Amino acid sequence: WAIAETLLMAFLGTFGAALLALPLGFLAAKGFAPLAAVRFGVRRVFDFLRGVDALIWTVVLARAFGPGPLTGALAILLTDTGTFGKIFSEALENVDTKQIEGVASTGAKPLQKIRFGVIPQLVPVLLSQVLYFLESNTRSATIIGAITGGGIGLLLTQAIQTQNNWEEVAYYIILVVLLVIFMDWVSGKLRARLIGRAS
């Protein structure tokens, strides 16, 4: 259950951040947000979110929501929203306009131009970054869990505090390492399959 909680924190935080950052990325990208003031404001929000480390967000959110896996997932979500927003907005600024013009020449509406002209170009970048961050956030969720009282991080902290059963500490550390290796393998497989199919 502790490993499942750790994975849940990483999964909810990472994919929740990606879902929030994608529409906000359009507001921060030149060519998609016509008002410079809007672009500037959204970019500063991204800077603020990713400028505060996930551990600091964890401490702040623990005061608001109490300890638990939800707090850890929200801390990851806030930090990753800022990072994904910057990555996605930069990717949007580098899309090929010829593909968008080709879709527009068929009489497509604005949302259809985004759906068929922009999103297919973003998919490889989006998938690659989200899967990489999912793997990275699995490690972060362990540390965050030690603070918020959730996942395998909590069990590891409790085992260390007793200072009696170091075999149990070693067991939890091995579990964390195996979990990270497993997530690295899974994300590598998914990247190869999904990005190859998308391109």
mmCIF file of C-alpha atoms in Angstrom:
data_model
loop_
_atom_site.group_PDB
_atom_site.id
_atom_site.type_symbol
_atom_site.label_atom_id
_atom_site.label_comp_id
_atom_site.label_asym_id
_atom_site.label_seq_id
_atom_site.Cartn_x
_atom_site.Cartn_y
_atom_site.Cartn_z
ATOM 1 C CA TRP A 1 0.000 0.000 0.000
ATOM 2 C CA ALA A 2 2.888 2.372 0.740
ATOM 3 C CA ILE A 3 4.388 1.878 -2.728
ATOM 4 C CA ALA A 4 0.934 2.357 -4.258
ATOM 5 C CA GLU A 5 0.519 5.642 -2.343
ATOM 6 C CA THR A 6 3.941 6.846 -3.522
ATOM 7 C CA LEU A 7 3.111 6.018 -7.145
ATOM 8 C CA LEU A 8 -0.311 7.663 -6.785
ATOM 9 C CA MET A 9 1.263 10.903 -5.530
ATOM 10 C CA ALA A 10 3.697 10.950 -8.463
ATOM 11 C CA PHE A 11 1.008 10.024 -11.019
ATOM 12 C CA LEU A 12 -1.642 12.513 -9.872
ATOM 13 C CA GLY A 13 0.864 15.329 -9.453
ATOM 14 C CA THR A 14 2.553 14.800 -12.823
ATOM 15 C CA PHE A 15 -0.497 14.257 -15.029
ATOM 16 C CA GLY A 16 -2.551 16.873 -13.185
ATOM 17 C CA ALA A 17 0.222 19.398 -13.834
ATOM 18 C CA ALA A 18 0.358 18.442 -17.526
ATOM 19 C CA LEU A 19 -3.415 18.929 -17.899
ATOM 20 C CA LEU A 20 -3.230 22.361 -16.248
ATOM 21 C CA ALA A 21 -0.081 23.499 -18.033
ATOM 22 C CA LEU A 22 -1.216 22.715 -21.585
ATOM 23 C CA PRO A 23 -4.022 25.318 -21.842
ATOM 24 C CA LEU A 24 -1.965 27.814 -19.807
ATOM 25 C CA GLY A 25 0.948 27.242 -22.201
ATOM 26 C CA PHE A 26 -1.176 28.639 -25.037
ATOM 27 C CA LEU A 27 -1.700 31.827 -23.003
ATOM 28 C CA ALA A 28 2.068 32.209 -22.538
ATOM 29 C CA ALA A 29 3.117 31.525 -26.155
ATOM 30 C CA LYS A 30 3.656 34.154 -28.813
ATOM 31 C CA GLY A 31 1.322 33.648 -31.746
ATOM 32 C CA PHE A 32 -1.395 32.122 -29.566
ATOM 33 C CA ALA A 33 -1.930 34.816 -26.921
ATOM 34 C CA PRO A 34 -2.256 38.176 -28.736
ATOM 35 C CA LEU A 35 -2.053 40.318 -25.570
ATOM 36 C CA ALA A 36 1.506 40.819 -24.320
ATOM 37 C CA ALA A 37 0.203 41.563 -20.809
ATOM 38 C CA VAL A 38 -1.471 38.141 -20.650
ATOM 39 C CA ARG A 39 1.701 36.404 -21.827
ATOM 40 C CA PHE A 40 3.780 38.300 -19.284
ATOM 41 C CA GLY A 41 1.374 37.526 -16.423
ATOM 42 C CA VAL A 42 1.111 33.804 -17.180
ATOM 43 C CA ARG A 43 4.897 33.484 -17.530
ATOM 44 C CA ARG A 44 5.426 35.119 -14.152
ATOM 45 C CA VAL A 45 2.958 32.639 -12.635
ATOM 46 C CA PHE A 46 5.029 29.807 -14.140
ATOM 47 C CA ASP A 47 8.209 31.368 -12.723
ATOM 48 C CA PHE A 48 6.636 31.602 -9.271
ATOM 49 C CA LEU A 49 5.324 28.018 -9.269
ATOM 50 C CA ARG A 50 8.582 26.414 -10.380
ATOM 51 C CA GLY A 51 10.705 28.834 -8.356
ATOM 52 C CA VAL A 52 9.322 27.398 -5.103
ATOM 53 C CA ASP A 53 10.643 23.882 -4.511
ATOM 54 C CA ALA A 54 8.202 20.995 -4.086
ATOM 55 C CA LEU A 55 9.408 20.442 -0.504
ATOM 56 C CA ILE A 56 8.490 24.025 0.412
ATOM 57 C CA TRP A 57 5.072 23.616 -1.222
ATOM 58 C CA THR A 58 4.697 20.427 0.828
ATOM 59 C CA VAL A 59 5.275 22.259 4.115
ATOM 60 C CA VAL A 60 2.876 25.078 3.136
ATOM 61 C CA LEU A 61 0.144 22.726 1.907
ATOM 62 C CA ALA A 62 0.498 20.468 4.958
ATOM 63 C CA ARG A 63 -0.589 23.438 7.085
ATOM 64 C CA ALA A 64 -3.604 23.985 4.826
ATOM 65 C CA PHE A 65 -4.746 20.416 4.115
ATOM 66 C CA GLY A 66 -3.020 18.376 6.807
ATOM 67 C CA PRO A 67 -0.658 15.457 6.251
ATOM 68 C CA GLY A 68 -1.421 12.797 3.668
ATOM 69 C CA PRO A 69 -0.845 11.723 0.063
ATOM 70 C CA LEU A 70 -3.135 14.495 -1.272
ATOM 71 C CA THR A 71 -0.748 17.141 0.054
ATOM 72 C CA GLY A 72 2.189 15.443 -1.655
ATOM 73 C CA ALA A 73 0.339 15.179 -4.963
ATOM 74 C CA LEU A 74 -0.636 18.879 -4.825
ATOM 75 C CA ALA A 75 2.963 19.915 -4.066
ATOM 76 C CA ILE A 76 4.219 18.014 -7.125
ATOM 77 C CA LEU A 77 1.346 19.413 -9.206
ATOM 78 C CA LEU A 78 2.171 23.041 -8.359
ATOM 79 C CA THR A 79 5.892 22.764 -9.068
ATOM 80 C CA ASP A 80 5.420 20.757 -12.270
ATOM 81 C CA THR A 81 2.709 23.105 -13.572
ATOM 82 C CA GLY A 82 5.293 25.889 -13.651
ATOM 83 C CA THR A 83 7.906 23.693 -15.330
ATOM 84 C CA PHE A 84 5.517 22.130 -17.857
ATOM 85 C CA GLY A 85 4.027 25.540 -18.641
ATOM 86 C CA LYS A 86 7.428 26.909 -19.600
ATOM 87 C CA ILE A 87 8.307 23.799 -21.654
ATOM 88 C CA PHE A 88 4.948 23.665 -23.458
ATOM 89 C CA SER A 89 4.862 27.410 -24.219
ATOM 90 C CA GLU A 90 8.359 27.250 -25.722
ATOM 91 C CA ALA A 91 7.341 24.208 -27.772
ATOM 92 C CA LEU A 92 4.254 26.096 -29.000
ATOM 93 C CA GLU A 93 6.388 29.020 -30.128
ATOM 94 C CA ASN A 94 8.460 26.628 -32.267
ATOM 95 C CA VAL A 95 5.616 24.800 -34.045
ATOM 96 C CA ASP A 96 5.622 24.692 -37.837
ATOM 97 C CA THR A 97 3.136 27.307 -39.044
ATOM 98 C CA LYS A 98 2.852 25.648 -42.468
ATOM 99 C CA GLN A 99 1.011 22.715 -40.930
ATOM 100 C CA ILE A 100 -1.423 25.103 -39.211
ATOM 101 C CA GLU A 101 -1.935 27.011 -42.473
ATOM 102 C CA GLY A 102 -2.629 23.727 -44.268
ATOM 103 C CA VAL A 103 -5.352 22.862 -41.764
ATOM 104 C CA ALA A 104 -6.758 26.410 -41.971
ATOM 105 C CA SER A 105 -6.975 26.159 -45.786
ATOM 106 C CA THR A 106 -9.550 23.385 -45.393
ATOM 107 C CA GLY A 107 -11.888 25.831 -43.614
ATOM 108 C CA ALA A 108 -11.078 24.611 -40.109
ATOM 109 C CA LYS A 109 -12.300 26.604 -37.111
ATOM 110 C CA PRO A 110 -9.798 27.926 -34.504
ATOM 111 C CA LEU A 111 -10.208 24.919 -32.179
ATOM 112 C CA GLN A 112 -9.849 22.539 -35.127
ATOM 113 C CA LYS A 113 -6.632 24.301 -36.166
ATOM 114 C CA ILE A 114 -5.240 23.696 -32.686
ATOM 115 C CA ARG A 115 -6.484 20.094 -32.593
ATOM 116 C CA PHE A 116 -5.156 19.054 -36.019
ATOM 117 C CA GLY A 117 -2.396 21.583 -36.701
ATOM 118 C CA VAL A 118 -0.750 22.197 -33.314
ATOM 119 C CA ILE A 119 -1.392 19.267 -30.966
ATOM 120 C CA PRO A 120 0.134 16.597 -33.282
ATOM 121 C CA GLN A 121 3.372 18.607 -33.315
ATOM 122 C CA LEU A 122 3.338 18.896 -29.498
ATOM 123 C CA VAL A 123 2.623 15.256 -28.699
ATOM 124 C CA PRO A 124 6.245 13.973 -28.881
ATOM 125 C CA VAL A 125 7.519 16.790 -26.633
ATOM 126 C CA LEU A 126 4.566 16.503 -24.274
ATOM 127 C CA LEU A 127 4.806 12.727 -23.867
ATOM 128 C CA SER A 128 8.579 12.729 -23.492
ATOM 129 C CA GLN A 129 8.585 15.376 -20.769
ATOM 130 C CA VAL A 130 5.572 14.015 -18.868
ATOM 131 C CA LEU A 131 7.002 10.494 -18.756
ATOM 132 C CA TYR A 132 10.423 11.758 -17.695
ATOM 133 C CA PHE A 133 8.885 13.829 -14.897
ATOM 134 C CA LEU A 134 6.737 10.881 -13.791
ATOM 135 C CA GLU A 135 9.911 8.871 -13.295
ATOM 136 C CA SER A 136 11.623 11.760 -11.490
ATOM 137 C CA ASN A 137 8.589 12.488 -9.311
ATOM 138 C CA THR A 138 8.557 8.899 -8.085
ATOM 139 C CA ARG A 139 11.794 9.711 -6.256
ATOM 140 C CA SER A 140 10.449 13.073 -5.093
ATOM 141 C CA ALA A 141 7.257 11.454 -3.780
ATOM 142 C CA THR A 142 9.370 9.326 -1.435
ATOM 143 C CA ILE A 143 10.919 12.407 0.195
ATOM 144 C CA ILE A 144 7.630 14.312 0.184
ATOM 145 C CA GLY A 145 5.908 11.304 1.775
ATOM 146 C CA ALA A 146 8.386 11.459 4.647
ATOM 147 C CA ILE A 147 7.209 15.021 5.365
ATOM 148 C CA THR A 148 3.477 14.666 4.692
ATOM 149 C CA GLY A 149 3.051 11.228 6.227
ATOM 150 C CA GLY A 150 2.251 9.171 3.164
ATOM 151 C CA GLY A 151 3.735 6.420 1.076
ATOM 152 C CA ILE A 152 6.943 4.520 1.572
ATOM 153 C CA GLY A 153 8.721 7.688 2.700
ATOM 154 C CA LEU A 154 6.678 7.594 5.929
ATOM 155 C CA LEU A 155 7.646 3.984 6.647
ATOM 156 C CA LEU A 156 11.300 4.747 5.933
ATOM 157 C CA THR A 157 11.247 7.749 8.289
ATOM 158 C CA GLN A 158 9.572 5.756 11.055
ATOM 159 C CA ALA A 159 12.100 2.947 10.697
ATOM 160 C CA ILE A 160 15.014 5.412 10.905
ATOM 161 C CA GLN A 161 13.571 7.181 13.972
ATOM 162 C CA THR A 162 13.342 3.961 15.990
ATOM 163 C CA GLN A 163 17.116 3.399 15.484
ATOM 164 C CA ASN A 164 16.641 -0.262 16.325
ATOM 165 C CA ASN A 165 15.741 -2.162 13.193
ATOM 166 C CA TRP A 166 18.298 -1.125 10.561
ATOM 167 C CA GLU A 167 17.458 -4.205 8.505
ATOM 168 C CA GLU A 168 14.016 -2.706 7.998
ATOM 169 C CA VAL A 169 15.601 0.609 6.944
ATOM 170 C CA ALA A 170 17.755 -1.240 4.403
ATOM 171 C CA TYR A 171 14.668 -3.103 3.170
ATOM 172 C CA TYR A 172 12.744 0.154 2.525
ATOM 173 C CA ILE A 173 15.746 1.748 0.797
ATOM 174 C CA ILE A 174 16.041 -1.282 -1.488
ATOM 175 C CA LEU A 175 12.310 -1.039 -2.233
ATOM 176 C CA VAL A 176 12.695 2.646 -3.184
ATOM 177 C CA VAL A 177 15.635 1.855 -5.486
ATOM 178 C CA LEU A 178 13.715 -1.013 -7.125
ATOM 179 C CA LEU A 179 10.678 1.257 -7.557
ATOM 180 C CA VAL A 180 12.801 3.923 -9.295
ATOM 181 C CA ILE A 181 14.423 1.283 -11.546
ATOM 182 C CA PHE A 182 10.983 -0.093 -12.420
ATOM 183 C CA MET A 183 9.597 3.381 -13.230
ATOM 184 C CA ASP A 184 12.669 4.150 -15.342
ATOM 185 C CA TRP A 185 12.106 0.943 -17.325
ATOM 186 C CA VAL A 186 8.367 1.562 -17.741
ATOM 187 C CA SER A 187 8.780 5.198 -18.832
ATOM 188 C CA GLY A 188 11.513 4.206 -21.300
ATOM 189 C CA LYS A 189 9.245 1.583 -22.860
ATOM 190 C CA LEU A 190 6.303 3.985 -23.022
ATOM 191 C CA ARG A 191 8.441 6.759 -24.537
ATOM 192 C CA ALA A 192 9.751 4.422 -27.251
ATOM 193 C CA ARG A 193 6.280 3.132 -28.095
ATOM 194 C CA LEU A 194 4.141 6.275 -27.798
ATOM 195 C CA ILE A 195 6.587 8.798 -29.260
ATOM 196 C CA GLY A 196 7.465 6.454 -32.121
ATOM 197 C CA ARG A 197 3.771 6.037 -32.870
ATOM 198 C CA ALA A 198 3.104 9.789 -32.576
ATOM 199 C CA SER A 199 5.859 10.720 -34.985
#
